[in-house]
Amino acid sequence: MAGNDNWINSYLDAILDAGKAAIGGDRPSLLLRERGHFSPARYFVEEVITGYDETDLYKTWLRANAMRSPQERNTRLENMTWRIWNLARKKKEFEKEEACRMLKRLPETEKTRADATADMSEDLFEGEKGEDAGDPSVAYGDSTTGSSPKTSSIDKLYIVLISLHGLVRGENMELGRDSDTGGQVKYVVELAKALSSSPGVYRVDLLTRQILAPNFDRSYGEPAELLVSTSGKNSKQERGENSGAYIIRIPFGPKDKYLAKEQLWPFIQEFVDGALSHIVRMSKAIGEEIGFRHPVWPAVIHGHYASAGIAAALLSGALNLPMAFTGHFLGKDKLEGLLKQGRQTREQINMTYKIMCRIEAEELSLDASEIVIASTRQEIEEQWNLYDGFEVILARKLRARVKRGANCYGRFMPRMVIIPPGVEFGHIIHDFDMDGEEENPSPASEDPPIWSQIMRFFTNPRKPMILAVARPYPEKNITTLVKAFGECRPLRELANLTLIMGNREAISKMHNMSAAVLTSVLTLIDEYDLYGQVAYPKHHKHSEVPDIYRLAARTKGAFVNVAYFEQFGVTLIEAAMNGLPIIATKNGAPVEINQVLNNGLLVDPHDQNAIADALYKLLSDKQLWSRCRENGLKNIHQFSWPEHCKNYLSRILTLGPRSPAIGDREEQINTPISRRKRIIVVSVDSVSKEDLVRIIRNAIEVIRTQNMSDSTGFVLSTSLTISEIHSLLVPAGMLPTDFDAFICNSGSNIYYPSYSGEIPNNYKIMFALDQNHQSHIEYRWGGEGLRKYLVKWATSVVERKGRTERQIIFEDPEHSSTYCLAFRVVNPNHLPPLKELRKLMRIQSLRCNALYNHSATRLSVVPIHASRSQALRYLCIRWGIEVPSVAVLVGESGDSDYEELLGGLHRTIILKGEFNIPSNRIHTVRRYPLQDVVALDSSNIISVEGYSTDDLKSALQQMGMLMQ
C-alpha cells in the first residue's frame, strides 16, 4: 500500500506539472497506440475524463491491487490517477465560480442588512446595545436553558403537526429503509405521543402522506392510525372518541407511487386542500364533543422540514391560525456543504435535490411562522443566520424594541426558541456494580437476542465496548473512527468496537455512497487485522437499539459520535439515558448537549489521534468513567419528553388567539355563494380586456343554457381594483351581480356585489368589502413602514442610457388600498427579477408578497398571507364550499402568482390560443422551473384551444362541472 501511495503521489506531481499541456492548447489527435503501445492516460484525459464519482475510485484501487500482472495494475492505477486529477480540477473550478458569485452578491446583502440594522439603532437604549447583546432571550427569542417559562392554565388544546416525507407509522418504524425514513420520522411520532399525554391537550394530529404503493405495508395506506388514546387519562376531564394522538394520512400525488421528498413539491397544494378539509371537520367535531358552541381550532399548525413548512404556512394563512416551524436539516446548509465538495455545480445540485424550492420554502416559513423551534443555539446563529429572512443582530434589536413598545417600522422577525428534542424513557437502565454485574437482576430475565449477535464477533467479549450507531454515510466519519481504533494498540488491547451501521442484505445492493463507506470499513478491518475486535452486524430491529446501549454500558464501554458535523444527535441523549459516557464531535449540537449532561469528552473529528486518546482516557480511567455516567443519568431529565412538551406548550400559549371566519346561518342565507354547489373562477390574466369580457360572457352562457344558474356561482379573481372591474363589466353590458364575489388587488380584497332598485332602469350597484378577510391577511403587514421603504427602493430602479438615468417604477396611489401597495412600471424590460425584491424585503424583515401583474406594467405588494389562491381557500372555508367543486379558468401564462392557481384539488382549465399575450418578463425570473412546483400532468388540469361556448362546455363537462 505504501509503495502504491508513493507511486500515486509522484504520478500526480507529474500530471500537475503537465496539466496545462495536457488539457489546454490545441487538442492533439487521439491515437490508440503511440510509439507501439496504448496510452491509457491520454485516452482518459481526452475521452473518458468527465462524469466520474469518487465512490468508484476506491473500487478501482481494490481491483488494481488484486491484479497479478504489474502492467495491468499500473494501467488501472494510472487511469485512476487521471480521474482523481480531473475531480480535483473540477472542484477548483466550481469553487472559483461560487467564490465569484458570492463576492458579487455579498456587498449588496451586507449593505441592505446594515441599512436595516441602522434604522433600528436610532433610539435604542444603551442596555439594548450592550448589556443584552449576549442574552439569548433578547437576541432571538428564548431558550430552555435554566428555569422553564411558567405554563398558563390550558385546557382542551388541539395541535396539528405536519411531516410529509418518509414512511410514518406508530409501531415497528422502518427507520433506515430509505434516506427519508430516519430520525425525523421517529421524532415527530414521539412528539405527537408525548404532547397528547400532556395536561390540557385534547388531541394531536400528525398529518402525513397516504401511501398505497406496491411493496409497502398496508398500514401506510390507512387514513387514520391511533397512536395514543387519552380517554380516561385524567378523570377531571371528559374525553371523547376524538381525543388522543393520531396519524392522519392525506392522499396527494400519485396514489400508487412512493415519492422521495424531492418529488413532493408539485403536490403540496393538493395536501393543503386535503388537510384543510380534515382540520375544519375535526375542529367542528371536537367542539361538538366537548360541548362548545363553536369549533375548537388548532392552537398551532407546526411544520417539520421545508415541504411541511410551506404547507403549514398556507394552512396558517387560509385558517388564520398560528404557525410554528422546525427545519430539522436546512437547505442552505446542505447547499453550502455540497458546493464545498466540488462534485456538482449549483444547477446540478438543484436538479438533483430541488434545493431552490427547499430554500424558498424555508424562507417562506420564516415569513409566516410566529415561532421557529431550534435544537441548539448553533442552529440559530450559524444555520438560520444564512437566510435572508433572519439575522441575529437585527432580531436582537427588534426583540428589544418590541419589549419596550417601540416602533419597529413594519418589521417583524420570527421568535427563535431553543427546545432540544425529547427522548422516550420507556427503557430504564439497570444499575450495575463496579464489576459489571446487575445489582437487582430479574431471575427470569434472559439476555436480549441482539447481544449474542454482537458478542459472536469478539474473541474477548468482556472487554469494554466502544459503540457507534450511524448509517454508513461519509459525513458520519466512521472510517476515521476505525482508523483511530486500528492504529492505537493500547486502545485495541483495552476495548472492542461495535459498529451499528443500519440494516443491509448485500453490499452490492446498497446505494453507491453507502456501499463505498461500508467497503472502506471492511477493508480497514482487514488491513489492521481487527478480526475478533470489531462487530458489524447486518441486521437489528429498532426496538433492539436500547438493548445495544445497555450491552455497551454493562461492559463499562462508551458511545462515540465523531460525525464531521452533528445537527443534534439524539443518539447521544439515548446513550446517556442508558448510562453510557460519550465521546462526541466538537462540531455542532454535541457541544451544548455536553454542557448540560457533562458526561463525556469532545474531539476534533478530523484528528484520529485525538479520538483514540479520548477513548483510551475515558475507558482506562474508572473514576472518570463513573463520574461521566453518573452526570449523564443525573441530568438526562432535561431531555425528557415531558420537559420538552412543557417548554413547547408554554411557548404555544403565548401565541395570539386567532381563528378562521365561518359564515353564520344568517350570513349564509343572505350570501348567494353559500348556496352554490359549484363555483367557476375566472382568473385569466394573459388576455386583453376585450377577450376577458368574451371569456366571462361565454362561461356564463354555458351555465345558463345548462339551467345551472342557481347551483353554479361565478367568482372573478384578478389583480384589478374593484373600480377597474366595474369599468370593465358595465360598459360591456354585464352586471357585476352575475358574480357572487370578486377577488381583487391580487387577493388582498374580496367584495360581494349587490344592487338596490330595479333592473335595468333605476338600480345601484354596491360592493361589500369582506372585513373578516381583511383581518385574516393583516398578519405581519408592514403598513406605512413598508410603503416608505418601497418608495425609496423604487427610486433606485433606473434605466441607464449612456450617462443618463431614468426611474422606471413609481408609486401608484390610485390603484393602492389598505393592504395592497401598487407601483406603476414604465419600462418592464428593465424590471429587476422578483426574487431580488423579495430578497431585499426579507433582509429588511419586511414580510410581504410582491407580484408583477398587468403584463409586468404594475407591481403589487400585498400581505404575506394574501394571494388569489389563498383568497379562494378563504371563500371555501367561510361559505362551506368543497374545493373539488371549484373550477378555475386560467390562460397560458399570467401574473407572477400564476403557478399557485394551477395546483390543488380544484379543477384547472388552461385556455390556450393566440389570444394569450406573452408574459415572458414575468416568468423568465423564476427561481425554479414551473414543473418543479406544479404537476402539469395532473388529472385536475386540462387544456383547451380557444374559449368559445363549445370549448368551455367541453372542458367543464370533462371536469365534471356540468350535469350529465
PDB file of C-alpha atoms in Angstrom, residues 339-578:
ATOM      1  CA  LEU A 339     -20.765  23.192  -3.117  1.00  0.00           C
ATOM      2  CA  LYS A 340     -17.708  22.754  -0.902  1.00  0.00           C
ATOM      3  CA  GLN A 341     -17.426  19.124  -2.023  1.00  0.00           C
ATOM      4  CA  GLY A 342     -16.992  20.419  -5.569  1.00  0.00           C
ATOM      5  CA  ARG A 343     -18.677  17.494  -7.290  1.00  0.00           C
ATOM      6  CA  GLN A 344     -21.622  19.439  -8.720  1.00  0.00           C
ATOM      7  CA  THR A 345     -22.461  22.944  -9.856  1.00  0.00           C
ATOM      8  CA  ARG A 346     -25.310  24.859  -8.253  1.00  0.00           C
ATOM      9  CA  GLU A 347     -27.538  23.979 -11.216  1.00  0.00           C
ATOM     10  CA  GLN A 348     -26.742  20.273 -10.940  1.00  0.00           C
ATOM     11  CA  ILE A 349     -27.426  20.330  -7.206  1.00  0.00           C
ATOM     12  CA  ASN A 350     -30.769  21.984  -7.812  1.00  0.00           C
ATOM     13  CA  MET A 351     -31.687  19.427 -10.444  1.00  0.00           C
ATOM     14  CA  THR A 352     -30.930  16.566  -8.056  1.00  0.00           C
ATOM     15  CA  TYR A 353     -32.221  17.937  -4.757  1.00  0.00           C
ATOM     16  CA  LYS A 354     -34.691  20.660  -5.856  1.00  0.00           C
ATOM     17  CA  ILE A 355     -32.688  22.761  -3.431  1.00  0.00           C
ATOM     18  CA  MET A 356     -34.067  26.143  -4.547  1.00  0.00           C
ATOM     19  CA  CYS A 357     -37.647  25.004  -3.847  1.00  0.00           C
ATOM     20  CA  ARG A 358     -36.485  23.861  -0.449  1.00  0.00           C
ATOM     21  CA  ILE A 359     -34.700  27.108   0.414  1.00  0.00           C
ATOM     22  CA  GLU A 360     -37.627  29.240  -0.770  1.00  0.00           C
ATOM     23  CA  ALA A 361     -39.981  27.105   1.360  1.00  0.00           C
ATOM     24  CA  GLU A 362     -37.742  27.711   4.381  1.00  0.00           C
ATOM     25  CA  GLU A 363     -37.685  31.452   3.686  1.00  0.00           C
ATOM     26  CA  LEU A 364     -41.483  31.455   3.417  1.00  0.00           C
ATOM     27  CA  SER A 365     -41.660  29.527   6.689  1.00  0.00           C
ATOM     28  CA  LEU A 366     -39.620  32.296   8.326  1.00  0.00           C
ATOM     29  CA  ASP A 367     -42.051  34.849   6.877  1.00  0.00           C
ATOM     30  CA  ALA A 368     -45.134  33.069   8.210  1.00  0.00           C
ATOM     31  CA  SER A 369     -44.001  31.463  11.490  1.00  0.00           C
ATOM     32  CA  GLU A 370     -44.640  33.026  14.857  1.00  0.00           C
ATOM     33  CA  ILE A 371     -42.036  30.767  16.428  1.00  0.00           C
ATOM     34  CA  VAL A 372     -39.212  28.690  14.975  1.00  0.00           C
ATOM     35  CA  ILE A 373     -38.076  25.806  17.162  1.00  0.00           C
ATOM     36  CA  ALA A 374     -34.370  25.007  17.043  1.00  0.00           C
ATOM     37  CA  SER A 375     -32.431  22.309  18.837  1.00  0.00           C
ATOM     38  CA  THR A 376     -29.387  24.416  19.664  1.00  0.00           C
ATOM     39  CA  ARG A 377     -28.083  27.959  19.659  1.00  0.00           C
ATOM     40  CA  GLN A 378     -25.601  26.903  16.977  1.00  0.00           C
ATOM     41  CA  GLU A 379     -28.509  26.087  14.643  1.00  0.00           C
ATOM     42  CA  ILE A 380     -29.781  29.626  15.044  1.00  0.00           C
ATOM     43  CA  GLU A 381     -26.528  31.532  14.867  1.00  0.00           C
ATOM     44  CA  GLU A 382     -24.765  29.552  12.150  1.00  0.00           C
ATOM     45  CA  GLN A 383     -27.519  27.965  10.059  1.00  0.00           C
ATOM     46  CA  TRP A 384     -30.607  30.177  10.239  1.00  0.00           C
ATOM     47  CA  ASN A 385     -28.321  33.182  10.034  1.00  0.00           C
ATOM     48  CA  LEU A 386     -27.564  32.165   6.424  1.00  0.00           C
ATOM     49  CA  TYR A 387     -31.133  33.031   5.400  1.00  0.00           C
ATOM     50  CA  ASP A 388     -32.388  36.331   4.047  1.00  0.00           C
ATOM     51  CA  GLY A 389     -35.314  36.283   6.472  1.00  0.00           C
ATOM     52  CA  PHE A 390     -33.299  36.018   9.687  1.00  0.00           C
ATOM     53  CA  GLU A 391     -30.309  37.858  11.092  1.00  0.00           C
ATOM     54  CA  VAL A 392     -29.190  37.604  14.706  1.00  0.00           C
ATOM     55  CA  ILE A 393     -28.278  41.271  15.281  1.00  0.00           C
ATOM     56  CA  LEU A 394     -31.452  42.629  13.717  1.00  0.00           C
ATOM     57  CA  ALA A 395     -33.517  40.021  15.573  1.00  0.00           C
ATOM     58  CA  ARG A 396     -31.989  41.174  18.852  1.00  0.00           C
ATOM     59  CA  LYS A 397     -32.786  44.819  18.142  1.00  0.00           C
ATOM     60  CA  LEU A 398     -36.349  44.107  17.030  1.00  0.00           C
ATOM     61  CA  ARG A 399     -36.933  41.925  20.078  1.00  0.00           C
ATOM     62  CA  ALA A 400     -35.699  44.675  22.373  1.00  0.00           C
ATOM     63  CA  ARG A 401     -37.939  47.263  20.705  1.00  0.00           C
ATOM     64  CA  VAL A 402     -40.994  45.022  20.947  1.00  0.00           C
ATOM     65  CA  LYS A 403     -40.344  44.519  24.679  1.00  0.00           C
ATOM     66  CA  ARG A 404     -40.484  48.258  25.321  1.00  0.00           C
ATOM     67  CA  GLY A 405     -43.211  49.041  22.789  1.00  0.00           C
ATOM     68  CA  ALA A 406     -41.019  50.996  20.376  1.00  0.00           C
ATOM     69  CA  ASN A 407     -41.789  51.458  16.689  1.00  0.00           C
ATOM     70  CA  CYS A 408     -40.372  48.651  14.503  1.00  0.00           C
ATOM     71  CA  TYR A 409     -41.270  50.438  11.235  1.00  0.00           C
ATOM     72  CA  GLY A 410     -43.288  47.497   9.958  1.00  0.00           C
ATOM     73  CA  ARG A 411     -40.519  44.954  10.518  1.00  0.00           C
ATOM     74  CA  PHE A 412     -41.098  41.514  12.015  1.00  0.00           C
ATOM     75  CA  MET A 413     -38.860  38.610  12.935  1.00  0.00           C
ATOM     76  CA  PRO A 414     -39.980  35.118  13.957  1.00  0.00           C
ATOM     77  CA  ARG A 415     -39.234  34.183  17.544  1.00  0.00           C
ATOM     78  CA  MET A 416     -36.441  31.624  17.738  1.00  0.00           C
ATOM     79  CA  VAL A 417     -36.929  29.127  20.561  1.00  0.00           C
ATOM     80  CA  ILE A 418     -34.354  26.549  21.646  1.00  0.00           C
ATOM     81  CA  ILE A 419     -36.045  23.325  22.749  1.00  0.00           C
ATOM     82  CA  PRO A 420     -33.862  20.200  22.470  1.00  0.00           C
ATOM     83  CA  PRO A 421     -35.663  17.067  21.239  1.00  0.00           C
ATOM     84  CA  GLY A 422     -37.002  14.745  23.877  1.00  0.00           C
ATOM     85  CA  VAL A 423     -36.101  11.109  24.423  1.00  0.00           C
ATOM     86  CA  GLU A 424     -38.514   8.326  25.271  1.00  0.00           C
ATOM     87  CA  PHE A 425     -37.715   7.000  28.737  1.00  0.00           C
ATOM     88  CA  GLY A 426     -39.515   3.723  28.210  1.00  0.00           C
ATOM     89  CA  HIS A 427     -36.309   1.693  28.660  1.00  0.00           C
ATOM     90  CA  ILE A 428     -34.704   2.395  32.008  1.00  0.00           C
ATOM     91  CA  ILE A 429     -31.081   1.467  32.572  1.00  0.00           C
ATOM     92  CA  HIS A 430     -30.367  -1.127  35.238  1.00  0.00           C
ATOM     93  CA  ASP A 431     -27.773  -0.237  37.840  1.00  0.00           C
ATOM     94  CA  PHE A 432     -24.516  -2.174  37.703  1.00  0.00           C
ATOM     95  CA  ASP A 433     -21.875  -2.633  40.335  1.00  0.00           C
ATOM     96  CA  MET A 434     -18.242  -1.889  39.512  1.00  0.00           C
ATOM     97  CA  ASP A 435     -17.676  -5.456  38.354  1.00  0.00           C
ATOM     98  CA  GLY A 436     -20.366  -5.151  35.734  1.00  0.00           C
ATOM     99  CA  GLU A 437     -22.967  -7.363  37.396  1.00  0.00           C
ATOM    100  CA  GLU A 438     -26.544  -6.223  37.827  1.00  0.00           C
ATOM    101  CA  GLU A 439     -27.428  -5.264  41.407  1.00  0.00           C
ATOM    102  CA  ASN A 440     -31.031  -6.470  41.219  1.00  0.00           C
ATOM    103  CA  PRO A 441     -31.266  -8.867  38.316  1.00  0.00           C
ATOM    104  CA  SER A 442     -34.591 -10.435  37.430  1.00  0.00           C
ATOM    105  CA  PRO A 443     -34.343 -14.203  38.000  1.00  0.00           C
ATOM    106  CA  ALA A 444     -36.313 -14.975  34.850  1.00  0.00           C
ATOM    107  CA  SER A 445     -34.608 -12.436  32.600  1.00  0.00           C
ATOM    108  CA  GLU A 446     -32.667 -13.604  29.589  1.00  0.00           C
ATOM    109  CA  ASP A 447     -30.101 -11.749  27.573  1.00  0.00           C
ATOM    110  CA  PRO A 448     -31.653  -9.971  24.579  1.00  0.00           C
ATOM    111  CA  PRO A 449     -31.046 -11.882  21.300  1.00  0.00           C
ATOM    112  CA  ILE A 450     -29.150  -8.943  19.796  1.00  0.00           C
ATOM    113  CA  TRP A 451     -26.444  -9.384  22.448  1.00  0.00           C
ATOM    114  CA  SER A 452     -25.395 -12.747  21.103  1.00  0.00           C
ATOM    115  CA  GLN A 453     -25.484 -11.383  17.532  1.00  0.00           C
ATOM    116  CA  ILE A 454     -22.881  -8.815  18.591  1.00  0.00           C
ATOM    117  CA  MET A 455     -20.831 -10.918  21.008  1.00  0.00           C
ATOM    118  CA  ARG A 456     -20.194 -13.605  18.402  1.00  0.00           C
ATOM    119  CA  PHE A 457     -17.772 -11.215  16.676  1.00  0.00           C
ATOM    120  CA  PHE A 458     -15.477 -10.886  19.701  1.00  0.00           C
ATOM    121  CA  THR A 459     -12.622 -13.052  20.881  1.00  0.00           C
ATOM    122  CA  ASN A 460     -12.866 -11.461  24.338  1.00  0.00           C
ATOM    123  CA  PRO A 461     -16.429 -10.174  24.796  1.00  0.00           C
ATOM    124  CA  ARG A 462     -15.814  -8.951  28.356  1.00  0.00           C
ATOM    125  CA  LYS A 463     -13.682  -6.012  27.239  1.00  0.00           C
ATOM    126  CA  PRO A 464     -15.325  -2.547  27.306  1.00  0.00           C
ATOM    127  CA  MET A 465     -17.342  -1.896  24.161  1.00  0.00           C
ATOM    128  CA  ILE A 466     -16.937   1.250  22.091  1.00  0.00           C
ATOM    129  CA  LEU A 467     -20.322   1.710  20.406  1.00  0.00           C
ATOM    130  CA  ALA A 468     -21.147   3.764  17.298  1.00  0.00           C
ATOM    131  CA  VAL A 469     -24.671   3.941  15.850  1.00  0.00           C
ATOM    132  CA  ALA A 470     -24.727   5.650  12.454  1.00  0.00           C
ATOM    133  CA  ARG A 471     -25.738   4.939   8.900  1.00  0.00           C
ATOM    134  CA  PRO A 472     -22.780   4.386   6.527  1.00  0.00           C
ATOM    135  CA  TYR A 473     -22.642   7.893   5.108  1.00  0.00           C
ATOM    136  CA  PRO A 474     -19.333   9.722   4.520  1.00  0.00           C
ATOM    137  CA  GLU A 475     -20.345  12.616   6.782  1.00  0.00           C
ATOM    138  CA  LYS A 476     -20.694  10.221   9.726  1.00  0.00           C
ATOM    139  CA  ASN A 477     -16.900   9.705   9.590  1.00  0.00           C
ATOM    140  CA  ILE A 478     -16.961   6.011  10.522  1.00  0.00           C
ATOM    141  CA  THR A 479     -13.729   5.238   8.661  1.00  0.00           C
ATOM    142  CA  THR A 480     -11.783   7.724  10.784  1.00  0.00           C
ATOM    143  CA  LEU A 481     -13.109   6.004  13.898  1.00  0.00           C
ATOM    144  CA  VAL A 482     -11.926   2.624  12.617  1.00  0.00           C
ATOM    145  CA  LYS A 483      -8.518   4.073  11.775  1.00  0.00           C
ATOM    146  CA  ALA A 484      -8.266   5.618  15.249  1.00  0.00           C
ATOM    147  CA  PHE A 485      -9.061   2.242  16.795  1.00  0.00           C
ATOM    148  CA  GLY A 486      -6.846   0.234  14.453  1.00  0.00           C
ATOM    149  CA  GLU A 487      -3.741   2.398  14.797  1.00  0.00           C
ATOM    150  CA  CYS A 488      -3.822   2.681  18.614  1.00  0.00           C
ATOM    151  CA  ARG A 489      -2.516  -0.593  20.047  1.00  0.00           C
ATOM    152  CA  PRO A 490      -3.283   0.290  23.715  1.00  0.00           C
ATOM    153  CA  LEU A 491      -6.896   1.036  22.758  1.00  0.00           C
ATOM    154  CA  ARG A 492      -7.224  -2.225  20.791  1.00  0.00           C
ATOM    155  CA  GLU A 493      -5.884  -4.171  23.772  1.00  0.00           C
ATOM    156  CA  LEU A 494      -8.299  -2.398  26.117  1.00  0.00           C
ATOM    157  CA  ALA A 495     -11.603  -2.412  24.227  1.00  0.00           C
ATOM    158  CA  ASN A 496     -13.790  -3.824  21.451  1.00  0.00           C
ATOM    159  CA  LEU A 497     -15.531  -1.756  18.768  1.00  0.00           C
ATOM    160  CA  THR A 498     -19.164  -2.235  17.697  1.00  0.00           C
ATOM    161  CA  LEU A 499     -20.467  -0.517  14.555  1.00  0.00           C
ATOM    162  CA  ILE A 500     -24.255  -0.430  14.089  1.00  0.00           C
ATOM    163  CA  MET A 501     -24.479   0.809  10.509  1.00  0.00           C
ATOM    164  CA  GLY A 502     -28.148   0.305   9.680  1.00  0.00           C
ATOM    165  CA  ASN A 503     -29.589  -2.815   8.059  1.00  0.00           C
ATOM    166  CA  ARG A 504     -28.367  -4.403   4.866  1.00  0.00           C
ATOM    167  CA  GLU A 505     -28.830  -7.525   2.788  1.00  0.00           C
ATOM    168  CA  ALA A 506     -25.835  -7.308   0.485  1.00  0.00           C
ATOM    169  CA  ILE A 507     -23.308  -4.561  -0.091  1.00  0.00           C
ATOM    170  CA  SER A 508     -23.788  -4.906  -3.854  1.00  0.00           C
ATOM    171  CA  LYS A 509     -27.440  -3.871  -3.449  1.00  0.00           C
ATOM    172  CA  MET A 510     -26.709  -0.779  -1.362  1.00  0.00           C
ATOM    173  CA  HIS A 511     -26.563   2.806  -2.576  1.00  0.00           C
ATOM    174  CA  ASN A 512     -23.170   3.606  -4.094  1.00  0.00           C
ATOM    175  CA  MET A 513     -22.123   6.007  -1.362  1.00  0.00           C
ATOM    176  CA  SER A 514     -23.171   3.716   1.494  1.00  0.00           C
ATOM    177  CA  ALA A 515     -21.581   0.721  -0.217  1.00  0.00           C
ATOM    178  CA  ALA A 516     -18.312   2.601  -0.631  1.00  0.00           C
ATOM    179  CA  VAL A 517     -18.223   3.582   3.053  1.00  0.00           C
ATOM    180  CA  LEU A 518     -19.026   0.061   4.215  1.00  0.00           C
ATOM    181  CA  THR A 519     -16.428  -1.419   1.849  1.00  0.00           C
ATOM    182  CA  SER A 520     -13.856   1.009   3.234  1.00  0.00           C
ATOM    183  CA  VAL A 521     -14.706  -0.050   6.795  1.00  0.00           C
ATOM    184  CA  LEU A 522     -14.354  -3.765   5.984  1.00  0.00           C
ATOM    185  CA  THR A 523     -11.087  -3.128   4.170  1.00  0.00           C
ATOM    186  CA  LEU A 524      -9.682  -1.250   7.160  1.00  0.00           C
ATOM    187  CA  ILE A 525     -10.711  -4.085   9.472  1.00  0.00           C
ATOM    188  CA  ASP A 526      -8.766  -6.426   7.241  1.00  0.00           C
ATOM    189  CA  GLU A 527      -5.790  -4.069   6.908  1.00  0.00           C
ATOM    190  CA  TYR A 528      -5.427  -3.635  10.676  1.00  0.00           C
ATOM    191  CA  ASP A 529      -6.339  -7.301  11.328  1.00  0.00           C
ATOM    192  CA  LEU A 530      -9.154  -6.343  13.691  1.00  0.00           C
ATOM    193  CA  TYR A 531     -10.993  -9.662  13.429  1.00  0.00           C
ATOM    194  CA  GLY A 532     -12.294 -10.634  16.850  1.00  0.00           C
ATOM    195  CA  GLN A 533     -12.233  -6.998  17.968  1.00  0.00           C
ATOM    196  CA  VAL A 534     -14.856  -5.286  15.762  1.00  0.00           C
ATOM    197  CA  ALA A 535     -18.556  -6.192  15.457  1.00  0.00           C
ATOM    198  CA  TYR A 536     -20.622  -5.054  12.470  1.00  0.00           C
ATOM    199  CA  PRO A 537     -23.962  -6.960  12.492  1.00  0.00           C
ATOM    200  CA  LYS A 538     -26.050  -6.855   9.314  1.00  0.00           C
ATOM    201  CA  HIS A 539     -29.442  -6.586  10.974  1.00  0.00           C
ATOM    202  CA  HIS A 540     -31.101  -5.156  14.060  1.00  0.00           C
ATOM    203  CA  LYS A 541     -34.606  -4.043  14.942  1.00  0.00           C
ATOM    204  CA  HIS A 542     -35.389  -0.510  16.010  1.00  0.00           C
ATOM    205  CA  SER A 543     -36.739  -1.905  19.280  1.00  0.00           C
ATOM    206  CA  GLU A 544     -33.366  -3.554  19.960  1.00  0.00           C
ATOM    207  CA  VAL A 545     -31.339  -0.336  19.981  1.00  0.00           C
ATOM    208  CA  PRO A 546     -31.869   0.275  23.737  1.00  0.00           C
ATOM    209  CA  ASP A 547     -30.594  -3.262  24.370  1.00  0.00           C
ATOM    210  CA  ILE A 548     -27.432  -2.448  22.412  1.00  0.00           C
ATOM    211  CA  TYR A 549     -26.833   0.622  24.552  1.00  0.00           C
ATOM    212  CA  ARG A 550     -27.365  -1.497  27.673  1.00  0.00           C
ATOM    213  CA  LEU A 551     -24.814  -4.030  26.474  1.00  0.00           C
ATOM    214  CA  ALA A 552     -22.195  -1.314  25.999  1.00  0.00           C
ATOM    215  CA  ALA A 553     -22.978   0.108  29.454  1.00  0.00           C
ATOM    216  CA  ARG A 554     -22.730  -3.350  31.029  1.00  0.00           C
ATOM    217  CA  THR A 555     -19.185  -3.747  29.679  1.00  0.00           C
ATOM    218  CA  LYS A 556     -18.176  -0.292  31.015  1.00  0.00           C
ATOM    219  CA  GLY A 557     -17.917   0.961  27.437  1.00  0.00           C
ATOM    220  CA  ALA A 558     -18.545   4.291  25.749  1.00  0.00           C
ATOM    221  CA  PHE A 559     -20.685   5.727  22.980  1.00  0.00           C
ATOM    222  CA  VAL A 560     -18.900   7.567  20.190  1.00  0.00           C
ATOM    223  CA  ASN A 561     -20.190  10.010  17.553  1.00  0.00           C
ATOM    224  CA  VAL A 562     -17.430  11.603  15.510  1.00  0.00           C
ATOM    225  CA  ALA A 563     -19.508  12.939  12.610  1.00  0.00           C
ATOM    226  CA  TYR A 564     -17.932  15.888  10.829  1.00  0.00           C
ATOM    227  CA  PHE A 565     -20.972  17.889  11.936  1.00  0.00           C
ATOM    228  CA  GLU A 566     -23.927  16.799  14.067  1.00  0.00           C
ATOM    229  CA  GLN A 567     -27.227  18.650  13.702  1.00  0.00           C
ATOM    230  CA  PHE A 568     -28.426  17.408  17.060  1.00  0.00           C
ATOM    231  CA  GLY A 569     -27.533  13.831  17.895  1.00  0.00           C
ATOM    232  CA  VAL A 570     -30.443  12.110  19.613  1.00  0.00           C
ATOM    233  CA  THR A 571     -28.210   9.041  19.913  1.00  0.00           C
ATOM    234  CA  LEU A 572     -26.044  10.947  22.402  1.00  0.00           C
ATOM    235  CA  ILE A 573     -29.089  11.500  24.608  1.00  0.00           C
ATOM    236  CA  GLU A 574     -30.156   7.870  24.257  1.00  0.00           C
ATOM    237  CA  ALA A 575     -26.671   6.720  25.243  1.00  0.00           C
ATOM    238  CA  ALA A 576     -26.691   8.919  28.346  1.00  0.00           C
ATOM    239  CA  MET A 577     -30.133   7.634  29.280  1.00  0.00           C
ATOM    240  CA  ASN A 578     -28.696   4.129  29.269  1.00  0.00           C
TER     241      ASN A 578
END
